[in-house]
Coordinates of N, CA and C in Angstrom, one line a residue:
Chain G
X1 N -11.5 82.0 3.6 CA -10.9 82.2 2.3 C -10.1 83.5 2.3
X2 N -8.8 83.5 1.8 CA -8.0 84.7 1.8 C -8.6 85.7 0.9
X3 N -8.4 87.0 1.3 CA -9.0 88.1 0.5 C -8.0 89.3 0.5
X4 N -8.2 90.1 -0.5 CA -7.5 91.4 -0.6 C -8.3 92.4 0.2
X5 N -7.6 93.2 1.1 CA -8.3 94.2 1.8 C -7.7 95.6 1.4
X6 N -8.6 96.6 1.5 CA -8.1 97.9 1.2 C -8.7 98.9 2.2
X7 N -7.8 99.9 2.5 CA -8.3 101.0 3.4 C -7.8 102.3 2.9
X8 N -8.5 103.4 3.1 CA -9.9 103.4 3.6 C -10.9 103.0 2.6
X9 N -12.1 102.8 3.0 CA -13.2 102.5 2.0 C -13.6 103.7 1.2
X10 N -13.5 104.9 1.9 CA -13.9 106.1 1.3 C -12.9 107.2 1.7
X11 N -12.5 108.1 0.8 CA -11.6 109.1 1.1 C -12.1 110.4 0.4
X12 N -12.2 111.5 1.1 CA -12.6 112.8 0.5 C -11.4 113.7 0.8
X13 N -10.9 114.3 -0.3 CA -9.8 115.2 -0.2 C -9.9 116.5 -1.0
X14 N -9.1 117.5 -0.7 CA -9.2 118.7 -1.5 C -8.2 118.6 -2.6
X15 N -8.5 119.2 -3.7 CA -7.7 119.2 -4.9 C -6.3 119.7 -4.5
X16 N -5.3 119.1 -5.0 CA -3.9 119.4 -4.7 C -3.3 118.7 -3.5
X17 N -4.1 118.0 -2.7 CA -3.6 117.3 -1.6 C -3.1 115.9 -2.0
X18 N -2.2 115.4 -1.1 CA -1.7 114.0 -1.4 C -2.6 113.0 -0.7
X19 N -2.8 111.9 -1.3 CA -3.5 110.8 -0.7 C -2.7 109.5 -0.9
X20 N -2.9 108.6 0.1 CA -2.3 107.3 0.1 C -3.3 106.3 0.3
X21 N -3.5 105.4 -0.7 CA -4.4 104.3 -0.6 C -3.7 103.0 -0.3
X22 N -4.3 102.3 0.6 CA -3.5 101.1 1.2 C -4.2 99.8 0.8
X23 N -3.4 98.8 0.6 CA -3.9 97.5 0.2 C -3.1 96.4 0.9
X24 N -3.7 95.4 1.3 CA -3.0 94.2 1.8 C -3.4 93.0 0.9
X25 N -2.5 92.7 0.0 CA -2.8 91.6 -1.0 C -2.9 90.2 -0.3
X26 N -3.3 89.2 -1.0 CA -3.3 87.9 -0.5 C -1.9 87.4 -0.2
X27 N -1.6 86.7 0.9 CA -0.2 86.6 1.4 C 0.7 85.8 0.4
X28 N 0.3 84.8 -0.3 CA 1.2 84.1 -1.1 C 1.2 84.5 -2.6
X29 N 0.6 85.7 -2.8 CA 0.6 86.2 -4.2 C 1.8 87.0 -4.4
X30 N 2.3 87.1 -5.7 CA 3.5 87.8 -6.0 C 3.3 89.0 -6.9
X31 N 2.2 89.0 -7.5 CA 1.9 90.1 -8.5 C 0.8 91.0 -7.9
X32 N 1.1 92.3 -8.0 CA 0.2 93.3 -7.4 C -0.2 94.3 -8.4
X33 N -1.4 94.8 -8.3 CA -1.9 95.8 -9.3 C -2.8 96.8 -8.7
X34 N -2.8 98.0 -9.4 CA -3.8 99.0 -9.0 C -4.6 99.3 -10.3
X35 N -5.9 99.5 -10.1 CA -6.8 99.9 -11.2 C -7.7 101.1 -10.7
X36 N -8.3 101.8 -11.6 CA -9.3 102.7 -11.2 C -10.5 102.5 -12.1
X37 N -11.6 102.9 -11.5 CA -12.9 102.9 -12.3 C -13.7 104.1 -12.0
X38 N -13.7 105.0 -13.0 CA -14.5 106.2 -12.9 C -16.0 105.8 -12.9
X39 N -16.9 106.4 -12.2 CA -18.3 106.0 -12.1 C -18.9 105.9 -13.5
X40 N -19.4 104.7 -13.8 CA -20.1 104.5 -15.0 C -19.2 104.1 -16.2
X41 N -17.9 104.0 -15.9 CA -16.9 103.7 -16.9 C -16.2 102.3 -16.7
X42 N -15.4 101.9 -17.5 CA -14.7 100.6 -17.4 C -13.6 100.6 -16.4
X43 N -13.2 99.5 -16.0 CA -12.0 99.3 -15.1 C -10.7 99.6 -16.0
X44 N -9.9 100.5 -15.4 CA -8.7 100.9 -16.2 C -7.4 100.5 -15.4
X45 N -6.5 99.8 -16.1 CA -5.2 99.4 -15.5 C -4.4 100.6 -15.2
X46 N -3.8 100.7 -14.0 CA -2.9 101.7 -13.7 C -1.4 101.2 -13.7
X47 N -1.2 100.1 -12.9 CA 0.2 99.7 -12.7 C 0.2 98.3 -12.2
X48 N 1.3 97.6 -12.5 CA 1.6 96.3 -11.9 C 2.9 96.3 -11.3
X49 N 3.1 95.4 -10.3 CA 4.3 95.5 -9.4 C 4.7 94.1 -9.1
X50 N 5.9 93.8 -9.3 CA 6.4 92.4 -9.1 C 7.9 92.5 -8.7
X51 N 8.3 91.7 -7.7 CA 9.7 91.7 -7.3 C 10.2 93.1 -6.9
X52 N 9.3 93.8 -6.2 CA 9.6 95.1 -5.6 C 9.9 96.2 -6.6
X53 N 9.3 96.0 -7.8 CA 9.5 97.1 -8.8 C 8.3 97.1 -9.7
X54 N 8.1 98.3 -10.4 CA 7.0 98.4 -11.3 C 7.3 97.5 -12.5
X55 N 6.3 96.7 -13.0 CA 6.5 95.9 -14.1 C 5.9 96.5 -15.4
X56 N 4.7 97.1 -15.2 CA 4.1 97.8 -16.3 C 3.3 98.9 -15.8
X57 N 3.1 100.0 -16.5 CA 2.2 101.1 -16.1 C 1.5 101.6 -17.4
X58 N 0.4 102.2 -17.1 CA -0.4 102.7 -18.2 C -0.1 104.2 -18.4
X59 N -0.7 104.8 -19.4 CA -0.5 106.2 -19.7 C -1.1 107.1 -18.6
X60 N -2.1 106.5 -17.9 CA -2.7 107.2 -16.7 C -1.7 107.4 -15.6
X61 N -0.9 106.4 -15.4 CA 0.0 106.4 -14.3 C 1.2 107.4 -14.6
X62 N 1.0 108.7 -14.4 CA 2.0 109.6 -14.6 C 2.8 109.9 -13.4
X63 N 3.6 111.0 -13.4 CA 4.5 111.3 -12.3 C 3.8 111.7 -11.0
X64 N 2.5 111.9 -11.1 CA 1.7 112.2 -9.9 C 1.4 110.9 -9.0
X65 N 1.6 109.7 -9.7 CA 1.3 108.5 -9.0 C 2.6 107.8 -8.6
X66 N 2.6 107.1 -7.5 CA 3.7 106.2 -7.2 C 3.1 105.0 -6.4
X67 N 3.9 103.9 -6.4 CA 3.5 102.7 -5.6 C 4.7 102.3 -4.8
X68 N 4.3 101.6 -3.7 CA 5.3 101.1 -2.8 C 4.9 99.9 -2.1
X69 N 5.8 99.0 -1.8 CA 5.5 97.9 -0.9 C 6.4 98.1 0.3
X70 N 6.0 98.9 1.3 CA 6.9 99.3 2.4 C 7.3 98.2 3.3
X71 N 6.5 97.1 3.4 CA 6.8 96.0 4.2 C 6.4 94.7 3.5
X72 N 6.3 93.6 4.2 CA 6.0 92.4 3.6 C 4.5 92.2 3.3
X73 N 3.7 93.1 3.8 CA 2.2 92.9 3.6 C 1.5 94.0 2.9
X74 N 1.9 95.2 3.1 CA 1.2 96.3 2.5 C 1.6 96.7 1.1
X75 N 0.7 97.3 0.3 CA 1.0 97.7 -1.0 C 0.2 99.0 -1.2
X76 N 0.9 100.1 -1.4 CA 0.3 101.4 -1.4 C 0.3 102.1 -2.8
X77 N -0.7 103.0 -3.0 CA -0.8 103.9 -4.1 C -0.8 105.3 -3.6
X78 N 0.1 106.1 -4.0 CA 0.2 107.5 -3.6 C -0.2 108.4 -4.8
X79 N -1.0 109.3 -4.6 CA -1.3 110.4 -5.6 C -0.8 111.7 -4.9
X80 N 0.2 112.3 -5.6 CA 0.9 113.4 -4.9 C 0.1 114.7 -4.8
X81 N -0.6 115.1 -5.9 CA -1.3 116.3 -5.9 C -2.6 116.0 -6.7
X82 N -3.6 115.7 -5.9 CA -4.9 115.2 -6.6 C -5.6 116.2 -7.4
X83 N -6.2 115.8 -8.5 CA -7.0 116.6 -9.4 C -8.4 116.1 -9.3
X84 N -9.3 117.0 -9.7 CA -10.7 116.6 -9.7 C -11.0 115.3 -10.5
X85 N -10.3 115.2 -11.6 CA -10.5 114.0 -12.4 C -9.9 112.7 -11.8
X86 N -9.2 112.8 -10.7 CA -8.8 111.6 -10.0 C -9.9 110.9 -9.2
X87 N -11.0 111.6 -9.1 CA -12.2 111.0 -8.4 C -12.6 109.7 -9.1
X88 N -12.6 108.6 -8.4 CA -12.9 107.3 -8.9 C -12.8 106.3 -7.8
X89 N -13.2 105.1 -8.2 CA -13.0 103.9 -7.3 C -11.6 103.4 -7.6
X90 N -10.8 103.1 -6.7 CA -9.4 102.6 -6.9 C -9.4 101.1 -6.3
X91 N -9.1 100.2 -7.2 CA -9.1 98.8 -6.8 C -7.6 98.3 -6.8
X92 N -7.3 97.6 -5.7 CA -6.1 96.8 -5.7 C -6.4 95.4 -6.0
X93 N -5.4 94.7 -6.6 CA -5.6 93.3 -6.9 C -4.3 92.5 -6.8
X94 N -4.4 91.2 -6.6 CA -3.1 90.4 -6.5 C -3.4 89.1 -7.2
X95 N -2.3 88.5 -7.7 CA -2.4 87.2 -8.4 C -1.2 86.3 -8.1
X96 N -1.4 85.0 -8.4 CA -0.3 84.1 -8.4 C 0.3 84.0 -9.7
X97 N 1.5 83.6 -9.8 CA 2.2 83.3 -11.1 C 2.0 81.8 -11.4
X98 N 1.9 81.5 -12.7 CA 1.8 80.1 -13.1 C 3.1 79.6 -13.7
X99 N 3.9 80.6 -14.1 CA 5.1 80.3 -14.8 C 4.9 80.4 -16.3
X100 N 6.0 80.5 -17.1 CA 5.8 80.6 -18.5 C 5.1 81.8 -19.0
X101 N 5.2 82.9 -18.2 CA 4.6 84.1 -18.6 C 3.1 84.2 -18.3
X102 N 2.5 83.1 -17.7 CA 1.1 83.1 -17.4 C 0.8 83.4 -16.0
X103 N -0.3 84.0 -15.7 CA -0.8 84.2 -14.3 C -2.2 83.7 -14.2
X104 N -2.5 83.4 -12.9 CA -3.8 83.1 -12.6 C -4.6 84.4 -12.6
X105 N -5.9 84.3 -12.5 CA -6.7 85.5 -12.5 C -6.4 86.3 -11.2
X106 N -6.8 87.5 -11.3 CA -6.5 88.4 -10.2 C -7.7 88.5 -9.2
X107 N -7.3 88.7 -7.9 CA -8.3 88.8 -6.9 C -8.3 90.3 -6.4
X108 N -9.5 90.9 -6.5 CA -9.6 92.3 -6.2 C -10.1 92.6 -4.8
X109 N -9.6 93.7 -4.3 CA -10.1 94.2 -3.0 C -11.4 95.0 -3.2
X110 N -12.1 95.4 -2.2 CA -13.4 96.0 -2.3 C -13.3 97.5 -2.8
X111 N -12.1 98.0 -2.9 CA -11.9 99.3 -3.4 C -11.9 100.5 -2.4
X112 N -11.3 101.6 -2.8 CA -11.4 102.8 -2.1 C -12.0 103.9 -3.0
X113 N -13.1 104.4 -2.5 CA -13.8 105.5 -3.3 C -13.2 106.8 -3.0
X114 N -12.5 107.4 -3.9 CA -11.8 108.7 -3.7 C -12.7 109.8 -4.4
X115 N -12.9 110.8 -3.6 CA -13.6 112.0 -4.1 C -12.7 113.2 -3.9
X116 N -12.4 113.9 -5.0 CA -11.5 115.1 -4.9 C -12.4 116.3 -5.1
X117 N -12.4 117.2 -4.1 CA -13.3 118.4 -4.2 C -12.5 119.6 -4.6
Chain B
X1 N -9.1 100.8 -33.1 CA -9.9 99.7 -32.5 C -9.6 99.5 -31.1
X2 N -10.6 99.3 -30.3 CA -10.4 99.1 -28.8 C -9.6 97.8 -28.6
X3 N -8.8 97.8 -27.5 CA -8.0 96.6 -27.2 C -8.9 95.4 -26.9
X4 N -10.0 95.6 -26.2 CA -10.9 94.5 -25.8 C -12.3 95.1 -26.1
X5 N -13.1 94.4 -26.9 CA -14.4 94.8 -27.2 C -15.4 93.8 -26.9
X6 N -16.5 94.2 -26.3 CA -17.6 93.3 -25.9 C -18.9 93.7 -26.5
X7 N -19.8 92.8 -26.5 CA -21.2 93.1 -26.9 C -21.7 94.2 -26.0
X8 N -22.3 95.2 -26.5 CA -22.7 96.4 -25.7 C -23.8 96.0 -24.6
X9 N -24.7 95.1 -24.9 CA -25.8 94.8 -24.0 C -26.7 96.0 -23.9
X10 N -27.6 96.0 -22.9 CA -27.8 95.0 -21.9 C -28.6 93.8 -22.5
X11 N -28.4 92.6 -21.9 CA -29.2 91.4 -22.2 C -30.2 91.3 -21.2
X12 N -31.5 91.1 -21.6 CA -32.6 90.9 -20.7 C -33.1 89.5 -21.0
X13 N -33.0 88.5 -20.1 CA -33.4 87.2 -20.4 C -34.2 86.7 -19.2
X14 N -35.1 85.7 -19.5 CA -35.9 85.1 -18.4 C -35.1 84.0 -17.7
X15 N -35.4 83.7 -16.5 CA -34.8 82.6 -15.7 C -34.8 81.4 -16.6
X16 N -33.7 80.6 -16.5 CA -33.7 79.4 -17.2 C -33.1 79.5 -18.6
X17 N -33.0 80.7 -19.1 CA -32.5 80.9 -20.5 C -31.0 80.7 -20.6
X18 N -30.6 80.4 -21.8 CA -29.1 80.3 -22.1 C -28.7 81.7 -22.8
X19 N -27.6 82.2 -22.3 CA -27.2 83.5 -22.9 C -25.7 83.4 -23.2
X20 N -25.3 84.0 -24.3 CA -23.9 84.0 -24.7 C -23.4 85.4 -24.9
X21 N -22.1 85.6 -24.4 CA -21.5 86.9 -24.5 C -20.2 86.7 -25.4
X22 N -19.9 87.7 -26.2 CA -18.8 87.6 -27.0 C -17.8 88.7 -26.7
X23 N -16.5 88.5 -27.1 CA -15.5 89.4 -26.8 C -14.4 89.2 -27.8
X24 N -13.8 90.3 -28.4 CA -12.7 90.2 -29.3 C -11.6 91.1 -28.7
X25 N -10.4 90.7 -29.0 CA -9.2 91.4 -28.5 C -8.3 91.7 -29.7
X26 N -7.5 92.8 -29.6 CA -6.8 93.2 -30.8 C -5.3 92.9 -30.7
X27 N -4.8 92.6 -29.5 CA -3.4 92.4 -29.4 C -3.1 90.9 -29.5
X28 N -2.4 90.4 -30.5 CA -2.2 89.0 -30.8 C -1.2 88.5 -29.7
X29 N -0.5 89.3 -29.0 CA 0.5 88.9 -28.0 C -0.2 88.6 -26.7
X30 N -1.6 88.7 -26.6 CA -2.3 88.4 -25.4 C -2.1 87.0 -25.0
X31 N -1.9 86.8 -23.7 CA -1.5 85.5 -23.3 C -2.5 84.8 -22.3
X32 N -3.2 85.6 -21.5 CA -4.1 85.0 -20.6 C -5.5 85.7 -20.7
X33 N -6.5 84.9 -20.5 CA -7.9 85.4 -20.8 C -8.8 85.0 -19.6
X34 N -9.7 85.9 -19.3 CA -10.5 85.7 -18.1 C -11.9 86.3 -18.3
X35 N -12.8 85.8 -17.6 CA -14.1 86.4 -17.5 C -14.3 86.8 -16.0
X36 N -14.7 88.0 -15.8 CA -15.1 88.5 -14.4 C -16.5 88.9 -14.4
X37 N -17.1 88.9 -13.2 CA -18.4 89.6 -13.1 C -18.3 90.7 -12.1
X38 N -19.1 91.7 -12.3 CA -19.0 92.9 -11.4 C -20.5 93.3 -11.1
X39 N -20.8 93.2 -9.8 CA -22.1 93.7 -9.4 C -22.0 95.2 -9.1
X40 N -23.1 95.9 -9.1 CA -23.1 97.3 -9.1 C -22.3 97.9 -7.9
X41 N -21.4 98.7 -8.2 CA -20.6 99.4 -7.2 C -19.7 98.4 -6.3
X42 N -19.4 97.3 -6.9 CA -18.6 96.3 -6.2 C -17.3 96.0 -7.0
X43 N -16.4 95.3 -6.4 CA -15.2 94.9 -7.1 C -15.5 93.8 -8.2
X44 N -14.6 93.8 -9.2 CA -14.7 92.6 -10.1 C -14.4 91.3 -9.4
X45 N -15.1 90.3 -9.7 CA -14.8 89.0 -9.1 C -14.5 88.0 -10.3
X46 N -13.4 87.2 -10.1 CA -13.0 86.3 -11.1 C -14.1 85.2 -11.3
X47 N -14.5 85.0 -12.5 CA -15.5 84.0 -12.8 C -14.8 82.8 -13.4
X48 N -14.0 83.0 -14.4 CA -13.4 81.9 -15.0 C -12.1 82.3 -15.7
X49 N -11.1 81.4 -15.7 CA -9.9 81.6 -16.6 C -10.1 80.9 -17.9
X50 N -9.6 81.4 -18.9 CA -9.7 80.7 -20.2 C -8.3 80.6 -20.8
X51 N -7.7 79.4 -20.8 CA -6.3 79.3 -21.1 C -6.0 78.8 -22.5
X52 N -6.8 77.8 -22.9 CA -6.4 77.2 -24.2 C -7.7 77.0 -25.0
X53 N -8.2 75.8 -25.1 CA -9.4 75.6 -26.0 C -10.7 75.9 -25.2
X54 N -10.6 76.4 -24.0 CA -11.8 76.7 -23.3 C -12.0 75.8 -22.1
X55 N -12.9 76.1 -21.3 CA -13.2 75.3 -20.1 C -14.7 75.5 -19.6
X56 N -15.1 74.6 -18.8 CA -16.5 74.6 -18.3 C -16.4 74.6 -16.7
X57 N -17.4 75.4 -16.1 CA -17.5 75.3 -14.7 C -19.0 75.4 -14.4
X58 N -19.6 74.2 -14.2 CA -21.0 74.2 -13.9 C -21.8 74.7 -15.0
X59 N -22.6 75.8 -14.8 CA -23.4 76.3 -15.9 C -22.7 77.2 -16.8
X60 N -21.4 77.5 -16.6 CA -20.6 78.4 -17.3 C -19.6 77.7 -18.2
X61 N -19.6 78.1 -19.5 CA -18.6 77.6 -20.4 C -17.9 78.8 -21.1
X62 N -16.6 78.7 -21.1 CA -15.8 79.8 -21.8 C -15.0 79.1 -23.0
X63 N -15.0 79.8 -24.1 CA -14.3 79.3 -25.3 C -13.3 80.4 -25.7
X64 N -12.2 79.9 -26.2 CA -11.1 80.9 -26.8 C -10.8 80.4 -28.2
X65 N -10.7 81.4 -29.1 CA -10.3 81.1 -30.4 C -9.2 82.1 -30.7
X66 N -7.9 81.6 -30.6 CA -6.8 82.5 -30.7 C -6.6 83.0 -32.2
X67 N -7.0 82.1 -33.1 CA -6.8 82.6 -34.5 C -7.7 83.7 -34.8
X68 N -8.9 83.7 -34.3 CA -9.9 84.8 -34.5 C -9.8 85.9 -33.4
X69 N -9.0 85.7 -32.4 CA -8.9 86.6 -31.3 C -10.2 86.9 -30.7
X70 N -10.9 85.8 -30.3 CA -12.3 85.8 -29.9 C -12.5 85.0 -28.7
X71 N -13.2 85.5 -27.7 CA -13.5 84.7 -26.5 C -15.0 84.8 -26.3
X72 N -15.6 83.7 -25.8 CA -17.0 83.7 -25.5 C -17.3 83.2 -24.1
X73 N -18.5 83.5 -23.6 CA -18.9 83.0 -22.3 C -20.4 82.6 -22.5
X74 N -20.7 81.3 -22.2 CA -22.0 80.8 -22.3 C -22.6 80.5 -20.9
X75 N -23.7 81.0 -20.6 CA -24.4 80.8 -19.3 C -25.6 80.0 -19.6
X76 N -25.7 78.8 -19.0 CA -26.9 78.0 -19.2 C -27.8 78.1 -18.0
X77 N -29.1 77.9 -18.1 CA -30.0 77.9 -17.0 C -29.9 79.1 -16.1
X78 N -30.0 80.3 -16.7 CA -29.7 81.5 -16.0 C -30.5 81.6 -14.7
X79 N -29.9 82.1 -13.7 CA -30.5 82.4 -12.4 C -30.6 83.9 -12.2
X80 N -31.6 84.3 -11.3 CA -31.7 85.7 -11.0 C -30.4 86.3 -10.5
X81 N -29.6 85.4 -9.7 CA -28.4 85.9 -9.2 C -27.3 86.1 -10.2
X82 N -27.5 85.6 -11.4 CA -26.5 85.9 -12.5 C -26.6 87.3 -13.0
X83 N -27.6 88.1 -12.6 CA -27.7 89.5 -13.0 C -26.5 90.2 -12.6
X84 N -25.7 90.8 -13.5 CA -24.5 91.5 -13.2 C -23.9 92.0 -14.5
X85 N -22.7 92.6 -14.4 CA -22.0 93.0 -15.6 C -20.8 92.0 -15.8
X86 N -20.7 91.5 -17.0 CA -19.7 90.5 -17.3 C -18.6 91.2 -18.1
X87 N -17.4 91.0 -17.5 CA -16.2 91.7 -18.0 C -15.2 90.7 -18.7
X88 N -14.9 91.0 -19.9 CA -13.9 90.2 -20.6 C -12.5 90.8 -20.3
X89 N -11.5 90.0 -20.0 CA -10.2 90.6 -19.6 C -9.1 89.8 -20.3
X90 N -8.1 90.5 -20.8 CA -6.9 89.9 -21.4 C -5.7 90.4 -20.7
X91 N -4.7 89.6 -20.6 CA -3.4 90.0 -20.0 C -2.3 89.6 -21.0
X92 N -1.3 90.5 -21.0 CA -0.1 90.1 -21.8 C 1.1 90.7 -21.1
X93 N 2.2 90.6 -21.8 CA 3.6 90.8 -21.2 C 3.7 90.1 -19.9
X94 N 3.5 88.8 -19.9 CA 3.7 88.0 -18.7 C 2.7 88.2 -17.6
X95 N 1.5 88.7 -18.0 CA 0.5 89.0 -17.0 C 0.6 90.3 -16.3
X96 N 1.6 91.1 -16.7 CA 1.8 92.3 -16.0 C 0.8 93.4 -16.4
X97 N 0.3 93.4 -17.6 CA -0.6 94.4 -18.1 C -1.9 93.7 -18.4
X98 N -3.0 94.3 -17.9 CA -4.3 93.7 -18.0 C -5.3 94.7 -18.5
X99 N -6.0 94.3 -19.5 CA -7.0 95.2 -20.1 C -8.4 94.6 -19.9
X100 N -9.3 95.4 -19.5 CA -10.7 95.1 -19.3 C -11.5 95.6 -20.4
X101 N -12.5 94.8 -20.8 CA -13.5 95.3 -21.7 C -14.5 96.1 -20.9
X102 N -15.3 96.8 -21.6 CA -16.3 97.7 -21.0 C -17.4 97.0 -20.3
X103 N -17.6 95.7 -20.6 CA -18.6 94.9 -19.9 C -19.9 94.8 -20.6
X104 N -20.6 93.7 -20.4 CA -21.9 93.5 -20.9 C -22.9 93.3 -19.7
X105 N -23.9 94.1 -19.7 CA -24.8 94.0 -18.6 C -25.9 92.9 -18.8
X106 N -26.1 92.1 -17.8 CA -27.1 91.0 -17.9 C -28.2 91.2 -16.9
X107 N -29.4 91.2 -17.3 CA -30.5 91.2 -16.4 C -31.3 89.9 -16.6
X108 N -31.4 89.1 -15.5 CA -32.2 87.9 -15.6 C -33.5 88.1 -14.8
X109 N -34.6 87.9 -15.4 CA -35.9 88.2 -14.8 C -36.7 87.0 -14.5
X110 N -37.5 87.0 -13.4 CA -38.3 85.9 -13.0 C -39.5 85.7 -14.0

């Protein structure tokens, strides 16, 4: 069964450093997403990406964040200057389109646990 | 008002019980509706999509009431393996923005 993969599984970084989280979505999916989940809290939408551009982003997704699809398979999230409060689990997800503005449910990767010290 | 609200839980039920979760959403432009389950420290996994009047998948039944902006999930004949957090999810603006509820924790006991 196709699955979303993410690397690394864990990342420890110093405050102020840049991190890049990587994802390989399911191959025939067209919609890509990043979420974060702070320990003990709910899953929070960060950004969606379609047709090589950002479709929607939340208030969390400020200028410190960027996304890129550098080739036909990878989808990355970059945090330019990490803060302590960026410590969280980051999930990538992908989905198919159904047309008419509807999508199928999203399939999530196993996540990258980011710890900022 | 939160965009997606769920029963706070936790729900503690014996094996074989029927349990129902409720969810309300505030944005009337919401277009797609889903239930996910999340095990501790794992990724959310899609359980069911709810597109119109609801649907059933084995022991699971999901209902949608657009007029009341209300979604429900019914689990019949609960199994120990159903123990998890159940997340209500709505999408709008063509599926590009997705909002998760805080989840309802379910414990099924032998």
